[in-house]
Tab-separated table of C-alpha atoms and ligand atoms in Angstrom:
chain	number	residue	atom	x	y	z
A	1	MET	CA	0.435	0.013	0.020
A	2	PRO	CA	2.451	2.701	-1.132
A	3	GLY	CA	1.858	6.355	0.899
A	4	ARG	CA	0.801	5.124	4.298
A	5	LEU	CA	4.249	6.799	5.673
A	6	THR	CA	4.447	9.972	3.620
A	7	GLY	CA	5.888	13.148	5.196
A	8	LYS	CA	8.120	10.660	7.471
A	9	VAL	CA	11.137	10.687	8.398
A	10	ALA	CA	13.016	7.546	9.902
A	11	ILE	CA	16.063	6.464	10.022
A	12	VAL	CA	17.179	2.817	9.844
A	13	THR	CA	20.609	1.670	11.432
A	14	GLY	CA	22.975	-1.777	9.856
A	15	SER	CA	20.942	-0.812	6.156
A	16	SER	CA	23.795	-1.214	3.886
A	17	SER	CA	22.889	-5.446	4.556
A	18	GLY	CA	20.808	-8.142	4.871
A	19	ILE	CA	17.017	-7.500	6.339
A	20	GLY	CA	18.148	-3.067	7.740
A	21	GLN	CA	17.654	-2.738	3.131
A	22	ALA	CA	15.136	-3.655	2.757
A	23	ILE	CA	14.065	-2.780	5.660
A	24	ALA	CA	15.151	1.415	4.194
A	25	VAL	CA	13.700	0.912	1.009
A	26	ARG	CA	10.283	-0.332	1.807
A	27	LEU	CA	10.002	2.845	4.229
A	28	ALA	CA	10.949	4.771	0.990
A	29	ARG	CA	8.967	3.191	-1.114
A	30	GLU	CA	6.164	3.503	0.733
A	31	GLY	CA	6.948	7.467	0.993
A	32	ALA	CA	9.221	8.087	4.130
A	33	HIS	CA	13.082	9.736	4.159
A	34	LEU	CA	15.611	8.209	5.201
A	35	VAL	CA	18.730	8.290	6.964
A	36	VAL	CA	20.856	5.466	5.859
A	37	ASP	CA	22.945	4.431	8.790
A	38	TYR	CA	26.202	2.003	8.307
A	39	ARG	CA	29.137	1.005	10.470
A	40	SER	CA	32.104	-0.035	7.880
A	41	HIS	CA	30.332	-0.735	4.580
A	42	PRO	CA	29.966	2.999	2.551
A	43	GLU	CA	29.619	0.933	-0.809
A	44	GLY	CA	27.095	-1.135	1.117
A	45	ALA	CA	25.240	2.334	1.958
A	46	ASP	CA	24.982	3.777	-1.446
A	47	ASP	CA	22.886	1.315	-2.950
A	48	THR	CA	20.505	1.396	-0.792
A	49	ARG	CA	20.508	5.222	-1.401
A	50	LYS	CA	20.047	3.982	-4.644
A	51	GLN	CA	16.973	2.040	-3.826
A	52	ILE	CA	15.498	4.908	-2.045
A	53	GLU	CA	16.235	7.296	-3.888
A	54	ALA	CA	14.499	5.897	-7.399
A	55	THR	CA	11.685	6.238	-5.307
A	56	GLY	CA	11.705	8.996	-5.113
A	57	SER	CA	12.295	9.653	-1.252
A	58	ARG	CA	15.377	11.401	0.197
A	59	ALA	CA	18.074	9.398	1.945
A	60	VAL	CA	20.956	11.217	4.220
A	61	VAL	CA	23.877	8.285	4.470
A	62	LEU	CA	25.818	8.661	8.235
A	63	GLN	CA	28.270	6.445	9.208
A	64	ALA	CA	27.799	5.969	12.569
A	65	ASP	CA	28.638	2.635	15.254
A	66	VAL	CA	25.492	2.041	17.751
A	67	ALA	CA	27.409	1.213	20.392
A	68	LYS	CA	28.932	5.208	20.688
A	69	LEU	CA	26.586	6.827	22.607
A	70	GLU	CA	28.595	10.661	20.821
A	71	ASP	CA	27.123	8.540	17.228
A	72	THR	CA	23.481	7.698	18.383
A	73	ARG	CA	22.847	11.383	19.497
A	74	ARG	CA	24.481	12.622	15.976
A	75	LEU	CA	22.217	10.040	13.806
A	76	VAL	CA	19.585	12.009	15.648
A	77	ASP	CA	20.487	15.165	15.449
A	78	GLU	CA	21.232	14.995	11.441
A	79	ALA	CA	18.177	13.750	10.851
A	80	TRP	CA	16.398	16.830	12.011
A	81	LYS	CA	19.006	18.931	11.221
A	82	GLN	CA	18.825	17.612	6.535
A	83	LEU	CA	15.563	15.943	6.975
A	84	GLY	CA	13.468	18.195	9.789
A	85	GLY	CA	12.499	15.981	12.109
A	86	CYS	CA	12.451	12.115	12.642
A	87	ASP	CA	8.743	10.039	13.353
A	88	ILE	CA	9.731	6.829	12.478
A	89	LEU	CA	13.499	4.593	14.321
A	90	VAL	CA	14.170	0.727	12.997
A	91	ASN	CA	17.050	-0.389	15.724
A	92	ASN	CA	18.273	-3.250	13.528
A	93	ALA	CA	21.655	-2.956	13.765
A	94	GLY	CA	23.173	-6.520	15.318
A	95	ILE	CA	25.589	-9.040	15.328
A	96	GLU	CA	26.070	-12.363	16.660
A	97	LYS	CA	28.933	-14.364	18.357
A	98	GLY	CA	29.241	-18.247	19.076
A	99	ALA	CA	31.192	-19.545	21.731
A	100	ASP	CA	30.540	-22.200	24.032
A	101	PHE	CA	29.535	-20.021	27.213
A	102	TRP	CA	32.491	-21.267	29.160
A	103	GLU	CA	34.627	-20.131	26.389
A	104	VAL	CA	33.184	-16.173	25.481
A	105	THR	CA	36.175	-13.786	26.669
A	106	GLU	CA	34.749	-10.186	27.946
A	107	GLU	CA	35.979	-8.849	24.018
A	108	ASP	CA	32.739	-11.107	22.081
A	109	TYR	CA	30.096	-10.426	25.067
A	110	ASP	CA	30.929	-6.688	24.699
A	111	ALA	CA	30.588	-6.569	21.161
A	112	VAL	CA	27.595	-7.907	21.285
A	113	LEU	CA	25.633	-6.812	24.322
A	114	ASP	CA	27.365	-3.445	23.003
A	115	VAL	CA	25.260	-3.750	19.815
A	116	ASN	CA	22.608	-5.173	20.289
A	117	LEU	CA	21.516	-4.205	23.385
A	118	LYS	CA	22.996	-0.543	24.545
A	119	GLY	CA	23.084	0.745	20.878
A	120	VAL	CA	19.426	0.869	21.123
A	121	PHE	CA	18.813	1.517	24.097
A	122	PHE	CA	20.620	4.772	23.909
A	123	LEU	CA	19.414	4.751	19.760
A	124	SER	CA	16.438	4.918	21.401
A	125	GLN	CA	16.841	7.682	24.520
A	126	ALA	CA	18.294	10.544	22.206
A	127	PHE	CA	14.711	9.510	19.400
A	128	VAL	CA	13.227	10.296	22.003
A	129	ARG	CA	14.217	13.546	24.033
A	130	ARG	CA	14.047	15.257	20.694
A	131	LEU	CA	10.289	14.058	20.456
A	132	ARG	CA	9.958	15.295	24.056
A	133	GLU	CA	11.600	18.482	23.463
A	134	ALA	CA	8.763	18.856	19.877
A	135	ARG	CA	5.752	17.601	22.463
A	136	ARG	CA	5.460	14.800	19.156
A	137	PRO	CA	4.737	11.106	18.552
A	138	GLY	CA	6.752	8.306	16.951
A	139	CYS	CA	7.836	5.071	16.855
A	140	ILE	CA	10.068	2.742	17.202
A	141	ILE	CA	10.670	-0.869	15.930
A	142	ASN	CA	13.278	-3.378	17.079
A	143	ILE	CA	14.407	-6.189	14.691
A	144	SER	CA	14.428	-8.574	17.719
A	145	SER	CA	14.643	-11.771	17.108
A	146	VAL	CA	13.336	-15.420	17.996
A	147	HIS	CA	16.030	-15.725	20.605
A	148	GLU	CA	14.619	-13.623	22.612
A	149	GLU	CA	12.299	-15.439	23.720
A	150	MET	CA	14.124	-19.074	22.390
A	151	ALA	CA	17.247	-20.957	23.169
A	152	PHE	CA	20.157	-20.292	20.960
A	153	PRO	CA	22.423	-22.359	22.570
A	154	HIS	CA	26.739	-21.744	21.678
A	155	PHE	CA	24.783	-18.020	21.347
A	156	SER	CA	23.756	-16.854	24.781
A	157	THR	CA	26.156	-13.603	24.667
A	158	TYR	CA	23.253	-12.452	21.346
A	159	CYS	CA	20.408	-14.445	23.028
A	160	ALA	CA	21.388	-12.412	27.128
A	161	ALA	CA	21.001	-9.103	23.872
A	162	LYS	CA	18.232	-10.148	22.636
A	163	GLY	CA	16.500	-11.169	25.957
A	164	GLY	CA	16.965	-8.469	27.115
A	165	LEU	CA	15.160	-5.869	24.085
A	166	ARG	CA	12.677	-8.065	24.649
A	167	MET	CA	11.664	-6.465	28.712
A	168	LEU	CA	12.970	-3.083	27.965
A	169	THR	CA	10.639	-3.114	24.338
A	170	ARG	CA	8.311	-3.988	27.504
A	171	ASP	CA	9.230	-1.793	29.522
A	172	LEU	CA	9.606	1.098	27.417
A	173	ALA	CA	6.183	0.829	25.728
A	174	VAL	CA	4.510	1.885	29.341
A	175	GLU	CA	6.722	4.368	30.040
A	176	LEU	CA	6.875	6.184	26.676
A	177	GLY	CA	2.973	5.652	25.562
A	178	PRO	CA	1.622	8.189	27.972
A	179	ALA	CA	3.610	10.915	25.327
A	180	GLY	CA	2.614	9.500	22.138
A	181	ILE	CA	5.384	7.317	21.357
A	182	THR	CA	4.723	3.141	20.519
A	183	ILE	CA	7.795	0.821	20.235
A	184	ASN	CA	7.704	-3.006	19.465
A	185	ASN	CA	9.591	-5.676	18.188
A	186	ILE	CA	10.092	-7.789	15.437
A	187	ALA	CA	11.009	-11.622	15.825
A	188	PRO	CA	12.607	-12.673	12.718
A	189	GLY	CA	13.330	-16.870	12.327
A	190	ALA	CA	16.380	-17.494	10.194
A	191	ILE	CA	16.040	-14.971	7.431
A	192	GLU	CA	17.751	-15.567	4.473
A	193	THR	CA	20.974	-12.590	5.016
A	194	PRO	CA	25.145	-12.317	5.051
A	195	ILE	CA	25.033	-12.779	9.096
A	196	ASN	CA	23.594	-16.514	7.976
A	197	LYS	CA	26.741	-16.346	5.395
A	198	SER	CA	28.050	-19.758	7.048
A	199	LEU	CA	24.754	-21.540	7.304
A	200	LEU	CA	23.479	-21.006	3.854
A	201	GLU	CA	27.261	-22.231	2.498
A	202	ASP	CA	26.728	-25.401	5.136
A	203	LYS	CA	24.224	-27.913	2.628
A	204	PRO	CA	23.685	-30.290	5.566
A	205	LYS	CA	23.124	-27.453	8.843
A	206	LEU	CA	20.808	-25.617	6.756
A	207	GLU	CA	18.261	-28.894	5.418
A	208	ALA	CA	18.781	-30.125	9.119
A	209	LEU	CA	16.915	-26.335	9.496
A	210	LEU	CA	14.698	-27.061	7.233
A	211	LYS	CA	13.118	-29.756	9.115
A	212	ASN	CA	12.038	-27.307	11.914
A	213	ILE	CA	10.353	-24.522	9.754
A	214	PRO	CA	6.936	-25.534	9.200
A	215	LEU	CA	6.735	-23.594	5.498
A	216	ALA	CA	10.759	-25.746	5.092
A	217	ARG	CA	12.361	-22.135	3.824
A	218	MET	CA	14.460	-19.441	4.775
A	219	GLY	CA	12.356	-16.576	5.824
A	220	LYS	CA	13.241	-13.083	2.930
A	221	SER	CA	14.350	-9.258	4.482
A	222	GLU	CA	12.200	-8.464	2.435
A	223	GLU	CA	9.010	-10.015	4.617
A	224	VAL	CA	10.512	-8.551	7.846
A	225	ALA	CA	10.807	-5.696	5.784
A	226	ALA	CA	7.019	-5.003	5.011
A	227	LEU	CA	6.036	-5.829	8.429
A	228	THR	CA	8.102	-3.532	9.919
A	229	ALA	CA	6.195	-0.928	7.171
A	230	PHE	CA	3.096	-2.209	9.150
A	231	LEU	CA	3.863	-1.816	12.542
A	232	ALA	CA	5.458	2.189	11.131
A	233	SER	CA	2.133	3.428	10.041
A	234	GLU	CA	-0.766	4.508	11.143
A	235	GLU	CA	-2.546	1.302	10.723
A	236	ALA	CA	-0.099	0.158	14.005
A	237	ALA	CA	-1.499	2.752	15.552
A	238	TYR	CA	-2.977	0.892	18.636
A	239	ILE	CA	0.307	-1.276	19.046
A	240	THR	CA	2.380	-0.765	22.179
A	241	GLY	CA	4.713	-3.315	24.154
A	242	SER	CA	3.898	-6.140	21.901
A	243	THR	CA	6.408	-8.834	19.643
A	244	TYR	CA	5.765	-10.297	15.802
A	245	VAL	CA	7.340	-12.755	16.053
A	246	ILE	CA	8.188	-14.358	11.681
A	247	ASP	CA	9.584	-17.419	11.656
A	248	GLY	CA	7.644	-20.608	9.142
A	249	GLY	CA	6.587	-21.248	12.217
A	250	LEU	CA	9.429	-22.693	14.066
A	251	MET	CA	8.864	-21.339	16.953
A	252	VAL	CA	5.387	-23.128	17.406
A	253	ASN	CA	6.598	-26.302	16.162
A	254	TYR	CA	7.147	-29.334	18.576
A	255	HIS	CA	6.172	-33.026	17.967
A	256	GLU	CA	6.143	-35.528	20.551
A	257	GLN	CA	8.512	-38.199	19.756
B	1	LIG	N1	18.975	-12.800	9.746
B	1	LIG	C1	19.255	-13.992	9.933
B	1	LIG	O1	18.104	-14.581	10.262
B	1	LIG	C2	17.588	-12.510	11.467
B	1	LIG	C3	16.956	-13.379	12.213
B	1	LIG	C4	16.882	-12.741	13.865
B	1	LIG	C5	17.311	-11.926	13.274
B	1	LIG	N2	18.046	-11.222	12.525
B	1	LIG	C6	17.893	-8.908	13.418
B	1	LIG	O2	17.960	-8.862	12.474
B	1	LIG	C7	19.425	-7.727	12.168
B	1	LIG	C8	20.192	-7.028	10.990
B	1	LIG	O3	20.732	-8.838	10.554
B	1	LIG	P1	20.260	-9.543	9.125
B	1	LIG	O4	20.623	-11.115	9.589
B	1	LIG	O5	20.160	-8.016	8.345
B	1	LIG	O6	22.277	-8.753	9.073
B	1	LIG	P2	23.912	-7.816	8.478
B	1	LIG	O7	24.640	-8.757	9.102
B	1	LIG	O8	23.134	-7.651	6.766
B	1	LIG	O9	22.939	-7.102	9.221
B	1	LIG	C9	23.467	-6.122	10.486
B	1	LIG	C10	23.512	-5.383	9.496
B	1	LIG	O10	23.552	-4.102	11.640
B	1	LIG	C11	25.178	-3.656	10.695
B	1	LIG	N3	26.180	-3.594	11.939
B	1	LIG	C12	27.043	-4.303	13.071
B	1	LIG	N4	27.597	-3.119	13.511
B	1	LIG	C13	27.487	-2.035	13.958
B	1	LIG	C14	26.916	-0.562	14.588
B	1	LIG	N5	28.162	-0.439	14.984
B	1	LIG	N6	26.398	0.125	13.979
B	1	LIG	C15	26.087	0.012	12.905
B	1	LIG	N7	25.339	-1.177	12.802
B	1	LIG	C16	26.548	-2.129	12.747
B	1	LIG	C17	26.269	-4.487	10.095
B	1	LIG	O11	27.078	-3.335	9.062
B	1	LIG	C18	25.041	-4.590	8.588
B	1	LIG	O12	24.313	-3.526	7.804
B	1	LIG	C19	20.993	-7.788	13.815
B	1	LIG	O13	19.589	-7.394	14.457
B	1	LIG	C20	19.469	-9.518	14.052
B	1	LIG	O14	20.271	-9.866	15.493
B	1	LIG	C21	18.782	-12.211	11.760
């Protein structure tokens, strides 16, 4: 449905690839202007910018590491300066590092928690501060994971971060509701993106995973983007504090042996 976001401005973190890129392009197709954030792949961000501009929307490309507080503040400040405000924040940037729990290093713990939880926390804080000053409503959408609820052995840092995100969303829905700011999580299952590169290259592992998915395939970034566009639109105005699972049935798939 084109035009649902006409006149809105959105920041999408980590939008130089994968789910973030698909979301940025989809929000642009719905009429929003975009801040495209990237950490280390300017060529991917440039590709996102070109796709956004082809829809007729504006794109401001910024290098910002969401794990750094000054970078998160700059993202919001530039959205207001260059695009006149910011109505929608999509916290998409995320990383994962696999290791047995007893081998996890402090460095890897900090890296995963800093991007997946601390980054979301302080970027959302910067976003909310500007909205409160301007007395404007807004909408936050976090790209969480089925692993905000479901175990993922050997990825304890990822689970701790996404589980934290689940509770943060519920808490902020209550605290921000009176200001007209909604916040929801999207919990994707297995989506075909660069984060799953090693899985996609490992045929036996991939086949075993697909056996657990009732719809028998991985999801597409564009499918996550379609859900994001709905949650960012007026049609979802009464939804806050929720998690929307998009996983082909993975989480509910249990068989008695
Ligand atoms: N692909 C899946 O199966 C899947 C499933 C569940 C959840 N997710 C979540 O979806 C989100 C997007 O992942 P993806 O699958 O598109 O993978 P991806 O690796 O293509 O995207 C992650 C993006 O985040 C960016 N990023 C990483 N650290 C950053 C930082 N410090 N600052 C700014 N940007 C940073 C990366 O550069 C990249 O563009 C992540 O939060 C991930 O946890 C993915």
